Amino acid sequence: MKIIPEKKSLANLMTGVSYQIINTLLGLVLPYLFITSFGSETNGLLSSITQLFVYVNLLEAGVGAASVQAMYRPLANGDRDGVNGILAATTRFYLRTGILYVLVVILLTMLYPVSVHTDLPNSTVSAVILLQGFSGAVNYLVSSKYTLLLKAEGKLYISNTLALSASILRNVGKIVAISMGYDVVAVQAIHFVISVSQSLVIVIYIKWKYMWVRPWGKANFQAIAQRNSALVHQLAWLVFNHIDVVLLTFVTGNLAVVSVYSLYLLVFEAIQNVLDIIGNGLQYKMGYNAQLSTEALRKYYRQYEAGFLALSFALIVVAYLFVRGFIRLYTSGVTDADYLAPGLAELFAVMKLLSIIRQMNRQAVEAAGHFKRTQKYSIAEMGINLGFSLLLVPFWGIYGVLVGSIAALLFSVVSYTRYTNLVILKTNCRIACSRLIIYLITAIVIAAMGDVLLAEEYGSYLELILTVIPTFLVVCAAFGGEVFIVFRCTICKNRLR
């Protein structure tokens, strides 16, 4: 059935959230099986390798973000030749850098095993890296450009559906393999086969539904001229999201600590992934409104901001209240690492909340195509993050990387909020700051009350879930009331500009 444009956002949201919920539930089982079957060191190894290959994706050099932004106008105007010119430029760039991608995979396969202190055989580590790396290389070379087209056209529900199917097959296959006693290399081989199959299915779909697409035609390199500036933003995002695991791996040399960090990250990143899916599902509408007028973008962004921030605060507060109870259950009987160190829940909650606010403002920057004009903020953010983290990690370990990330995010949130409102929306920051203050006060009050009223330990997952559900509804009701107040306050928006 053909989905009409008005229903694209709903389809994107439904498929995206479904994917994230199912992927998270299945994903919760795997780290537990890795920890209990292979030990915290193996779980930390897999987390470390996954983060490393995120950095390998820097070879994409910002082309993805620049291409998506460039395709908004020709897609809105029905200009297929314009779209093909952008896709052709993107394809040629991916092909040139894809060779480097493969070389980096081979290099990591040889060097990583001798760079990390582990009791695992070097051959096992190398095989895991090779399988993980080549699955990413196939996606990079074969299907990435087509995923960008789907995103720009607001059809993420297609790639979300394929990702959901692949995730179910991949995770169930891994769970069965571990349960049957297969080693970690066999488990990673399942990941490789399913990931490659997913890329091929995307190509088949594009060839079937988009017969007009010609990725080898005349290339319009000018359309993606901002790729270098987009790369700076992408690099800052990668540093924030993944440098912590890299530093903990190579500075502390303790993969058990990496496992602790990764388990907390699993919970809070699941929340951020849900919110990212919502944001990505609505991103194309922001891009189209940016092409119409500043007034159209401002009106849409204010509505998006009010609802998105309320949902973000609500989800992070609930995650904070229950993350320790969940981890206590999850790691019951595990004694090779301290998974309940004090202060981690608070620091992760603050870090992820700031990250979500930052990303919301970044969406406006991407929609408006202001990559070059805002790259100075990303450069400063990277410097603060790396500087603080490198200084503090040798002394504070996991706390050091969290403090470094929070320091960088505070700067970034202030900078991007100011730029989005003053330059892109051409208004002042009063509405945005008022909303943040209202939501922050509400979050602090709810978190404090929850710390007093809710139990710290739960006898089973069922007991935990039965406590989470009513708490989530109460928190959502509280923030829903705040959204109502915020929308009522927008009556005075003209006077506040």
Coordinates of C-alpha atoms in Angstrom, one line a residue:
M1 CA 0.0 0.0 0.0
K2 CA 1.3 3.4 -1.0
I3 CA 1.9 5.7 2.0
I4 CA 0.8 9.3 1.2
P5 CA 3.2 12.2 2.2
E6 CA 1.1 13.3 5.2
K7 CA 1.6 9.8 6.8
K8 CA 5.3 9.6 6.2
S9 CA 6.2 11.0 9.6
L10 CA 3.8 8.6 11.4
A11 CA 5.2 5.6 9.5
N12 CA 8.7 6.7 10.2
L13 CA 8.0 7.0 13.9
M14 CA 6.0 3.7 14.2
T15 CA 8.6 1.6 12.4
G16 CA 11.5 3.4 14.0
V17 CA 10.2 3.1 17.6
S18 CA 9.2 -0.6 16.9
Y19 CA 12.7 -1.3 15.7
Q20 CA 14.3 0.3 18.7
I21 CA 12.1 -1.4 21.3
I22 CA 12.6 -4.9 19.8
N23 CA 16.3 -4.3 19.1
T24 CA 16.8 -3.1 22.7
L25 CA 14.9 -6.0 24.2
L26 CA 16.9 -8.5 22.1
G27 CA 20.1 -6.5 22.7
L28 CA 19.7 -6.8 26.5
V29 CA 20.0 -10.5 26.3
L30 CA 23.2 -10.6 24.3
P31 CA 25.5 -8.7 26.7
Y32 CA 24.2 -10.8 29.6
L33 CA 25.0 -14.0 27.6
F34 CA 28.5 -12.7 26.7
I35 CA 29.2 -11.7 30.3
T36 CA 28.0 -15.0 31.7
S37 CA 29.2 -17.3 28.9
F38 CA 32.5 -15.6 27.9
G39 CA 33.2 -13.1 30.8
S40 CA 33.2 -9.3 31.1
E41 CA 36.5 -9.1 29.2
T42 CA 34.9 -10.5 26.0
N43 CA 31.9 -8.2 26.4
G44 CA 34.2 -5.3 26.8
L45 CA 36.2 -6.4 23.8
L46 CA 33.1 -6.5 21.5
S47 CA 32.0 -3.1 22.8
S48 CA 35.5 -1.6 22.1
I49 CA 35.7 -3.0 18.6
T50 CA 32.2 -1.7 17.8
Q51 CA 33.2 1.8 18.9
L52 CA 36.4 1.6 16.9
F53 CA 34.6 0.9 13.6
V54 CA 32.3 3.9 14.2
Y55 CA 35.5 6.0 13.8
V56 CA 36.4 4.1 10.6
N57 CA 33.2 5.6 9.3
L58 CA 34.9 9.0 9.4
L59 CA 36.1 8.0 5.9
E60 CA 32.6 9.0 4.8
A61 CA 33.9 12.5 5.5
G62 CA 30.5 14.2 6.1
V63 CA 29.2 13.3 2.6
G64 CA 26.0 11.7 4.1
A65 CA 24.8 14.8 6.0
A66 CA 25.7 17.1 3.1
S67 CA 24.0 14.8 0.5
V68 CA 20.8 14.5 2.5
Q69 CA 20.6 18.3 2.9
A70 CA 21.3 18.9 -0.7
M71 CA 18.6 16.5 -1.9
Y72 CA 15.8 18.3 0.0
R73 CA 15.3 21.0 -2.7
P74 CA 15.4 18.7 -5.9
L75 CA 13.1 16.2 -4.2
A76 CA 10.6 18.9 -3.2
N77 CA 10.6 20.2 -6.8
G78 CA 10.4 16.7 -8.5
D79 CA 13.9 17.3 -10.1
R80 CA 15.1 13.7 -10.7
D81 CA 18.1 14.8 -12.6
G82 CA 19.2 17.0 -9.7
V83 CA 18.8 14.0 -7.3
N84 CA 20.8 11.8 -9.6
G85 CA 23.6 14.3 -9.8
I86 CA 23.9 14.4 -6.0
L87 CA 23.8 10.5 -5.8
A88 CA 26.4 10.2 -8.5
A89 CA 28.8 12.5 -6.6
T90 CA 28.1 10.6 -3.4
T91 CA 28.7 7.2 -5.1
R92 CA 32.0 8.3 -6.6
F93 CA 33.2 9.6 -3.2
Y94 CA 32.1 6.4 -1.4
L95 CA 33.9 4.3 -4.0
R96 CA 37.2 6.2 -3.6
T97 CA 37.2 6.0 0.2
G98 CA 35.8 2.5 0.3
I99 CA 39.2 1.1 -0.7
L100 CA 40.7 2.9 2.3
Y101 CA 38.0 1.4 4.5
V102 CA 39.1 -2.1 3.6
L103 CA 42.7 -1.3 4.2
V104 CA 41.9 0.1 7.6
V105 CA 40.0 -3.1 8.5
I106 CA 43.0 -5.1 7.6
L107 CA 45.3 -2.8 9.5
L108 CA 43.2 -3.0 12.7
T109 CA 43.0 -6.8 12.3
M110 CA 46.8 -6.9 12.6
L111 CA 47.5 -4.2 15.2
Y112 CA 44.5 -4.3 17.6
P113 CA 45.3 -7.7 19.2
V114 CA 48.8 -6.7 20.1
S115 CA 47.7 -3.3 21.4
V116 CA 45.2 -4.5 24.1
H117 CA 46.0 -6.5 27.2
T118 CA 43.7 -9.5 27.1
D119 CA 43.7 -13.2 27.8
L120 CA 41.8 -13.9 24.6
P121 CA 43.8 -15.5 21.8
N122 CA 45.0 -13.1 19.1
S123 CA 43.4 -15.2 16.4
T124 CA 40.0 -14.8 18.1
V125 CA 40.4 -11.0 18.4
S126 CA 41.5 -10.7 14.8
A127 CA 38.7 -12.8 13.4
V128 CA 36.1 -10.8 15.3
I129 CA 37.5 -7.5 14.0
L130 CA 37.7 -8.9 10.4
L131 CA 34.0 -10.0 10.4
Q132 CA 32.8 -6.8 12.0
G133 CA 34.9 -4.6 9.7
F134 CA 33.9 -6.3 6.4
S135 CA 30.2 -6.2 7.2
G136 CA 30.6 -2.4 7.6
A137 CA 32.6 -2.2 4.4
V138 CA 29.9 -3.9 2.4
N139 CA 27.3 -1.5 3.8
Y140 CA 29.5 1.5 3.1
L141 CA 30.2 0.5 -0.6
V142 CA 26.9 -1.0 -1.6
S143 CA 23.8 0.5 0.2
S144 CA 24.8 3.7 2.1
K145 CA 23.9 6.1 -0.8
Y146 CA 20.5 4.6 -1.2
T147 CA 19.7 4.9 2.5
L148 CA 20.5 8.6 2.2
L149 CA 18.0 8.9 -0.6
L150 CA 15.3 7.3 1.6
K151 CA 16.1 9.6 4.5
A152 CA 15.9 12.7 2.4
E153 CA 12.6 11.7 0.9
G154 CA 11.1 11.0 4.3
K155 CA 10.9 7.2 3.7
L156 CA 12.9 6.0 6.7
Y157 CA 10.1 3.5 7.3
I158 CA 11.6 1.4 4.5
S159 CA 15.1 1.2 5.9
N160 CA 13.6 0.9 9.5
T161 CA 11.5 -2.1 8.4
L162 CA 14.6 -3.8 6.8
A163 CA 16.7 -2.9 9.9
L164 CA 14.1 -4.4 12.2
S165 CA 13.9 -7.7 10.2
A166 CA 17.7 -7.9 10.1
S167 CA 18.0 -7.2 13.8
I168 CA 15.6 -9.9 14.8
L169 CA 17.4 -12.5 12.6
R170 CA 20.8 -11.3 13.8
N171 CA 20.1 -11.3 17.5
V172 CA 18.1 -14.5 17.6
G173 CA 20.8 -16.2 15.6
K174 CA 23.5 -15.0 18.1
I175 CA 21.4 -16.1 21.1
V176 CA 20.9 -19.6 19.6
A177 CA 24.6 -19.9 18.7
I178 CA 25.7 -18.9 22.2
S179 CA 23.1 -21.3 23.8
M180 CA 24.4 -24.1 21.6
G181 CA 28.0 -23.5 22.8
Y182 CA 29.5 -21.9 19.7
D183 CA 32.4 -19.5 20.3
V184 CA 32.5 -15.7 19.8
V185 CA 33.8 -16.0 16.3
A186 CA 30.9 -18.1 15.1
V187 CA 28.5 -15.6 16.8
Q188 CA 30.2 -12.7 14.9
A189 CA 30.0 -14.7 11.6
I190 CA 26.2 -14.6 12.0
H191 CA 26.3 -10.8 12.4
F192 CA 28.3 -10.6 9.1
V193 CA 26.0 -12.8 7.0
I194 CA 22.8 -10.9 8.2
S195 CA 24.4 -7.5 7.8
V196 CA 25.5 -8.2 4.2
S197 CA 22.1 -9.6 3.3
Q198 CA 20.4 -6.4 4.6
S199 CA 22.6 -4.3 2.3
L200 CA 21.7 -6.4 -0.7
V201 CA 18.0 -6.2 0.1
I202 CA 18.2 -2.3 0.1
V203 CA 19.8 -2.4 -3.3
I204 CA 17.1 -4.7 -4.7
Y205 CA 14.4 -2.4 -3.3
I206 CA 15.9 0.7 -4.9
K207 CA 16.3 -1.0 -8.3
W208 CA 12.7 -2.1 -8.1
K209 CA 11.0 1.1 -6.8
Y210 CA 13.4 3.8 -8.0
M211 CA 14.1 2.7 -11.6
W212 CA 14.9 6.3 -12.5
V213 CA 17.9 6.4 -10.1
R214 CA 21.2 6.6 -12.0
P215 CA 24.1 6.7 -9.4
W216 CA 26.7 6.5 -12.2
G217 CA 25.5 9.5 -14.2
K218 CA 26.9 13.0 -14.3
A219 CA 28.1 14.0 -10.8
N220 CA 27.2 17.3 -9.2
F221 CA 30.1 17.6 -6.7
Q222 CA 29.2 21.3 -6.0
A223 CA 26.0 20.1 -4.3
I224 CA 28.0 18.3 -1.6
A225 CA 30.7 21.0 -1.4
Q226 CA 29.9 21.4 2.4
R227 CA 31.0 17.8 3.1
N228 CA 34.2 19.0 4.8
S229 CA 32.3 21.2 7.2
A230 CA 29.8 18.4 7.7
L231 CA 32.7 16.2 8.5
V232 CA 33.8 18.5 11.4
H233 CA 30.3 18.1 12.9
Q234 CA 30.4 14.4 12.4
L235 CA 33.8 14.1 14.0
A236 CA 32.6 16.0 17.1
W237 CA 29.5 13.7 17.3
L238 CA 31.8 10.7 17.1
V239 CA 34.2 12.0 19.7
F240 CA 31.4 12.6 22.1
N241 CA 29.6 9.3 21.5
H242 CA 32.5 6.9 21.2
I243 CA 35.8 8.4 22.5
D244 CA 35.0 7.3 26.1
V245 CA 35.2 3.6 25.3
V246 CA 38.4 4.1 23.2
L247 CA 40.1 6.0 26.1
L248 CA 39.0 3.5 28.7
T249 CA 40.3 0.7 26.5
F250 CA 43.8 2.1 25.7
V251 CA 44.4 4.4 28.7
T252 CA 43.2 2.2 31.5
G253 CA 43.8 -1.1 29.6
N254 CA 40.9 -2.6 31.7
L255 CA 38.3 -4.2 29.5
A256 CA 36.1 -5.0 32.6
V257 CA 35.7 -1.2 33.1
V258 CA 34.7 -0.9 29.5
S259 CA 32.1 -3.6 30.2
V260 CA 30.7 -1.5 33.1
Y261 CA 30.6 1.7 31.0
S262 CA 28.9 -0.2 28.1
L263 CA 26.2 -1.6 30.3
Y264 CA 25.1 1.8 31.5
L265 CA 25.4 3.1 28.0
L266 CA 23.2 0.3 26.8
V267 CA 20.3 1.6 28.9
F268 CA 20.7 5.4 28.3
E269 CA 21.6 4.9 24.6
A270 CA 18.4 2.9 24.1
I271 CA 16.6 6.1 25.2
Q272 CA 18.6 8.3 22.9
N273 CA 18.2 5.9 20.0
V274 CA 14.4 6.1 20.4
L275 CA 14.6 9.9 20.4
D276 CA 17.0 9.9 17.4
I277 CA 14.5 7.8 15.5
I278 CA 11.8 10.3 16.3
G279 CA 14.1 13.2 15.2
N280 CA 15.2 11.4 12.0
G281 CA 11.6 10.6 11.2
L282 CA 10.7 14.3 11.3
Q283 CA 14.0 15.6 9.9
Y284 CA 12.8 15.8 6.3
K285 CA 9.9 18.0 7.3
M286 CA 12.3 20.4 9.0
G287 CA 14.4 20.4 5.9
Y288 CA 11.4 21.2 3.6
N289 CA 10.2 24.0 5.9
A290 CA 13.7 25.5 5.8
Q291 CA 13.4 25.6 2.0
L292 CA 10.1 27.5 2.3
S293 CA 10.8 30.4 4.7
T294 CA 12.3 31.3 8.1
E295 CA 8.7 31.7 9.4
A296 CA 7.7 28.2 8.3
L297 CA 10.8 26.7 9.9
R298 CA 10.3 28.7 13.1
K299 CA 6.7 27.6 13.5
Y300 CA 7.5 24.0 12.9
Y301 CA 10.6 24.0 15.1
R302 CA 8.8 25.5 18.1
Q303 CA 6.2 22.8 18.1
Y304 CA 8.8 20.1 17.6
E305 CA 11.0 21.6 20.4
A306 CA 8.2 21.7 23.0
G307 CA 7.1 18.0 22.5
F308 CA 10.5 16.6 21.8
L309 CA 12.1 18.1 24.9
A310 CA 9.2 17.0 27.2
L311 CA 9.5 13.4 26.0
S312 CA 13.3 13.5 26.3
F313 CA 13.2 14.7 29.9
A314 CA 10.5 12.1 30.8
L315 CA 12.4 9.2 29.4
I316 CA 15.8 10.2 30.9
V317 CA 14.2 10.7 34.3
V318 CA 12.6 7.2 34.2
A319 CA 15.9 5.6 33.0
Y320 CA 17.7 7.3 35.9
L321 CA 15.2 6.1 38.5
F322 CA 15.5 2.4 37.4
V323 CA 18.9 1.9 35.9
R324 CA 20.5 0.8 39.1
G325 CA 17.7 -1.7 39.9
F326 CA 18.0 -3.1 36.4
I327 CA 21.8 -3.4 36.5
R328 CA 21.6 -5.1 40.0
L329 CA 19.3 -7.7 38.5
Y330 CA 21.2 -8.0 35.2
T331 CA 24.6 -8.6 36.9
S332 CA 23.4 -10.8 39.7
G333 CA 26.2 -13.3 40.4
V334 CA 28.8 -11.5 38.3
T335 CA 31.8 -10.6 40.5
D336 CA 34.6 -9.7 38.0
A337 CA 33.6 -6.0 37.8
D338 CA 31.9 -3.3 40.0
Y339 CA 28.7 -2.5 38.0
L340 CA 27.1 -0.5 40.8
A341 CA 29.8 2.1 41.5
P342 CA 28.2 5.3 43.1
G343 CA 27.4 8.3 40.9
L344 CA 27.4 6.6 37.5
A345 CA 23.6 6.8 37.1
E346 CA 23.6 10.5 37.8
L347 CA 26.5 11.3 35.5
F348 CA 25.0 9.2 32.6
A349 CA 21.6 10.8 33.0
V350 CA 23.1 14.3 32.8
M351 CA 25.4 13.4 29.9
K352 CA 22.6 11.9 27.8
L353 CA 20.1 14.7 28.5
L354 CA 22.6 17.3 27.4
S355 CA 23.4 15.2 24.3
I356 CA 19.7 15.1 23.3
I357 CA 19.3 18.9 23.7
R358 CA 22.4 19.4 21.6
Q359 CA 21.3 17.1 18.9
M360 CA 17.9 18.8 18.7
N361 CA 19.5 22.1 17.9
R362 CA 21.9 20.4 15.5
Q363 CA 18.9 19.2 13.5
A364 CA 18.0 22.8 12.8
V365 CA 21.6 23.5 11.7
E366 CA 21.5 20.5 9.3
A367 CA 18.0 21.5 7.9
A368 CA 19.3 25.0 7.2
G369 CA 22.6 23.7 5.7
H370 CA 24.7 25.8 8.1
F371 CA 27.5 23.3 8.4
K372 CA 30.4 25.7 7.7
R373 CA 29.1 28.5 9.8
T374 CA 28.8 26.3 12.9
Q375 CA 31.9 24.1 12.6
K376 CA 33.8 26.3 15.1
Y377 CA 31.4 25.1 17.8
S378 CA 32.1 21.5 17.0
I379 CA 35.9 22.0 16.9
A380 CA 35.7 23.7 20.4
E381 CA 33.5 20.8 21.7
M382 CA 36.0 18.2 20.5
G383 CA 38.9 20.1 22.2
I384 CA 37.1 20.4 25.5
N385 CA 36.0 16.8 25.5
L386 CA 39.4 15.3 24.6
G387 CA 41.3 17.7 26.9
F388 CA 39.3 17.0 30.0
S389 CA 39.0 13.3 29.3
L390 CA 42.7 12.8 28.6
L391 CA 43.5 14.8 31.8
L392 CA 41.1 13.0 34.1
V393 CA 41.0 9.4 32.8
P394 CA 44.3 8.3 34.3
F395 CA 43.1 9.4 37.8
W396 CA 39.3 8.9 37.7
G397 CA 38.9 6.3 35.1
I398 CA 35.2 6.0 34.1
Y399 CA 34.3 9.1 36.0
G400 CA 36.9 11.1 34.1
V401 CA 35.5 10.4 30.7
L402 CA 32.0 11.2 31.9
V403 CA 33.0 14.6 33.3
G404 CA 34.9 15.3 30.1
S405 CA 31.8 14.6 28.0
I406 CA 29.6 16.7 30.3
A407 CA 31.9 19.7 30.2
A408 CA 32.0 19.6 26.3
L409 CA 28.2 19.2 26.1
L410 CA 27.6 22.2 28.4
F411 CA 29.5 24.4 26.0
S412 CA 27.9 22.9 23.0
V413 CA 24.3 23.2 24.3
V414 CA 24.8 26.9 25.1
S415 CA 26.5 27.6 21.7
Y416 CA 24.0 25.7 19.5
T417 CA 20.9 27.0 21.3
R418 CA 22.1 30.5 20.9
Y419 CA 23.0 30.0 17.2
T420 CA 19.7 28.2 16.3
N421 CA 17.5 30.9 17.8
L422 CA 19.4 34.0 16.8
V423 CA 20.7 33.1 13.3
I424 CA 18.5 30.3 11.9
L425 CA 15.1 31.1 13.5
K426 CA 15.9 34.9 13.7
T427 CA 14.4 35.2 17.2
N428 CA 15.8 35.4 20.7
C429 CA 16.5 32.6 23.2
R430 CA 13.8 33.4 25.7
I431 CA 11.3 30.8 24.7
A432 CA 14.0 28.1 24.4
C433 CA 15.6 28.9 27.7
S434 CA 12.2 29.1 29.5
R435 CA 11.2 25.7 28.2
L436 CA 14.5 24.2 29.4
I437 CA 14.2 25.7 32.8
I438 CA 10.6 24.5 33.2
Y439 CA 11.5 21.0 32.1
L440 CA 14.7 20.9 34.2
I441 CA 12.9 21.9 37.4
T442 CA 10.2 19.3 36.8
A443 CA 12.8 16.6 36.2
I444 CA 14.8 17.4 39.4
V445 CA 11.7 17.4 41.5
I446 CA 10.5 14.0 40.1
A447 CA 14.0 12.4 40.3
A448 CA 14.3 13.5 44.0
M449 CA 10.8 12.2 44.8
G450 CA 11.6 8.9 43.0
D451 CA 14.8 8.4 44.9
V452 CA 12.8 8.6 48.2
L453 CA 9.7 6.6 47.2
L454 CA 11.0 3.9 44.9
A455 CA 12.9 0.8 45.9
E456 CA 16.6 0.3 45.2
E457 CA 16.4 -3.4 44.7
Y458 CA 13.8 -5.6 42.9
G459 CA 13.3 -9.3 43.3
S460 CA 12.6 -10.0 39.6
Y461 CA 12.3 -8.4 36.2
L462 CA 8.6 -8.7 36.4
E463 CA 8.5 -6.6 39.7
L464 CA 10.8 -4.1 38.0
I465 CA 8.6 -3.8 34.9
L466 CA 5.4 -3.5 37.0
T467 CA 7.0 -0.6 38.9
V468 CA 8.4 1.1 35.7
I469 CA 5.0 1.2 33.9
P470 CA 3.0 3.3 36.4
T471 CA 6.0 5.5 37.1
F472 CA 6.5 6.2 33.4
L473 CA 2.8 7.1 33.1
V474 CA 3.0 9.5 36.0
V475 CA 6.2 11.1 34.7
C476 CA 4.7 11.5 31.2
A477 CA 1.5 13.0 32.7
A478 CA 3.7 15.5 34.6
F479 CA 5.6 16.5 31.5
G480 CA 2.4 16.5 29.4
G481 CA 1.1 19.2 31.7
E482 CA 4.3 21.1 31.1
V483 CA 3.8 20.9 27.3
F484 CA 0.2 22.3 27.7
I485 CA 1.6 25.2 29.7
V486 CA 4.4 25.7 27.2
F487 CA 1.9 25.9 24.3
R488 CA -0.3 28.3 26.2
C489 CA 2.7 30.4 26.7
T490 CA 3.4 30.6 23.0
I491 CA 0.5 33.0 22.7
C492 CA 3.0 35.6 23.8
K493 CA 5.7 34.5 21.4
N494 CA 5.5 37.6 19.2
R495 CA 6.2 39.9 22.1
L496 CA 9.2 37.7 23.2
R497 CA 10.9 37.8 19.8

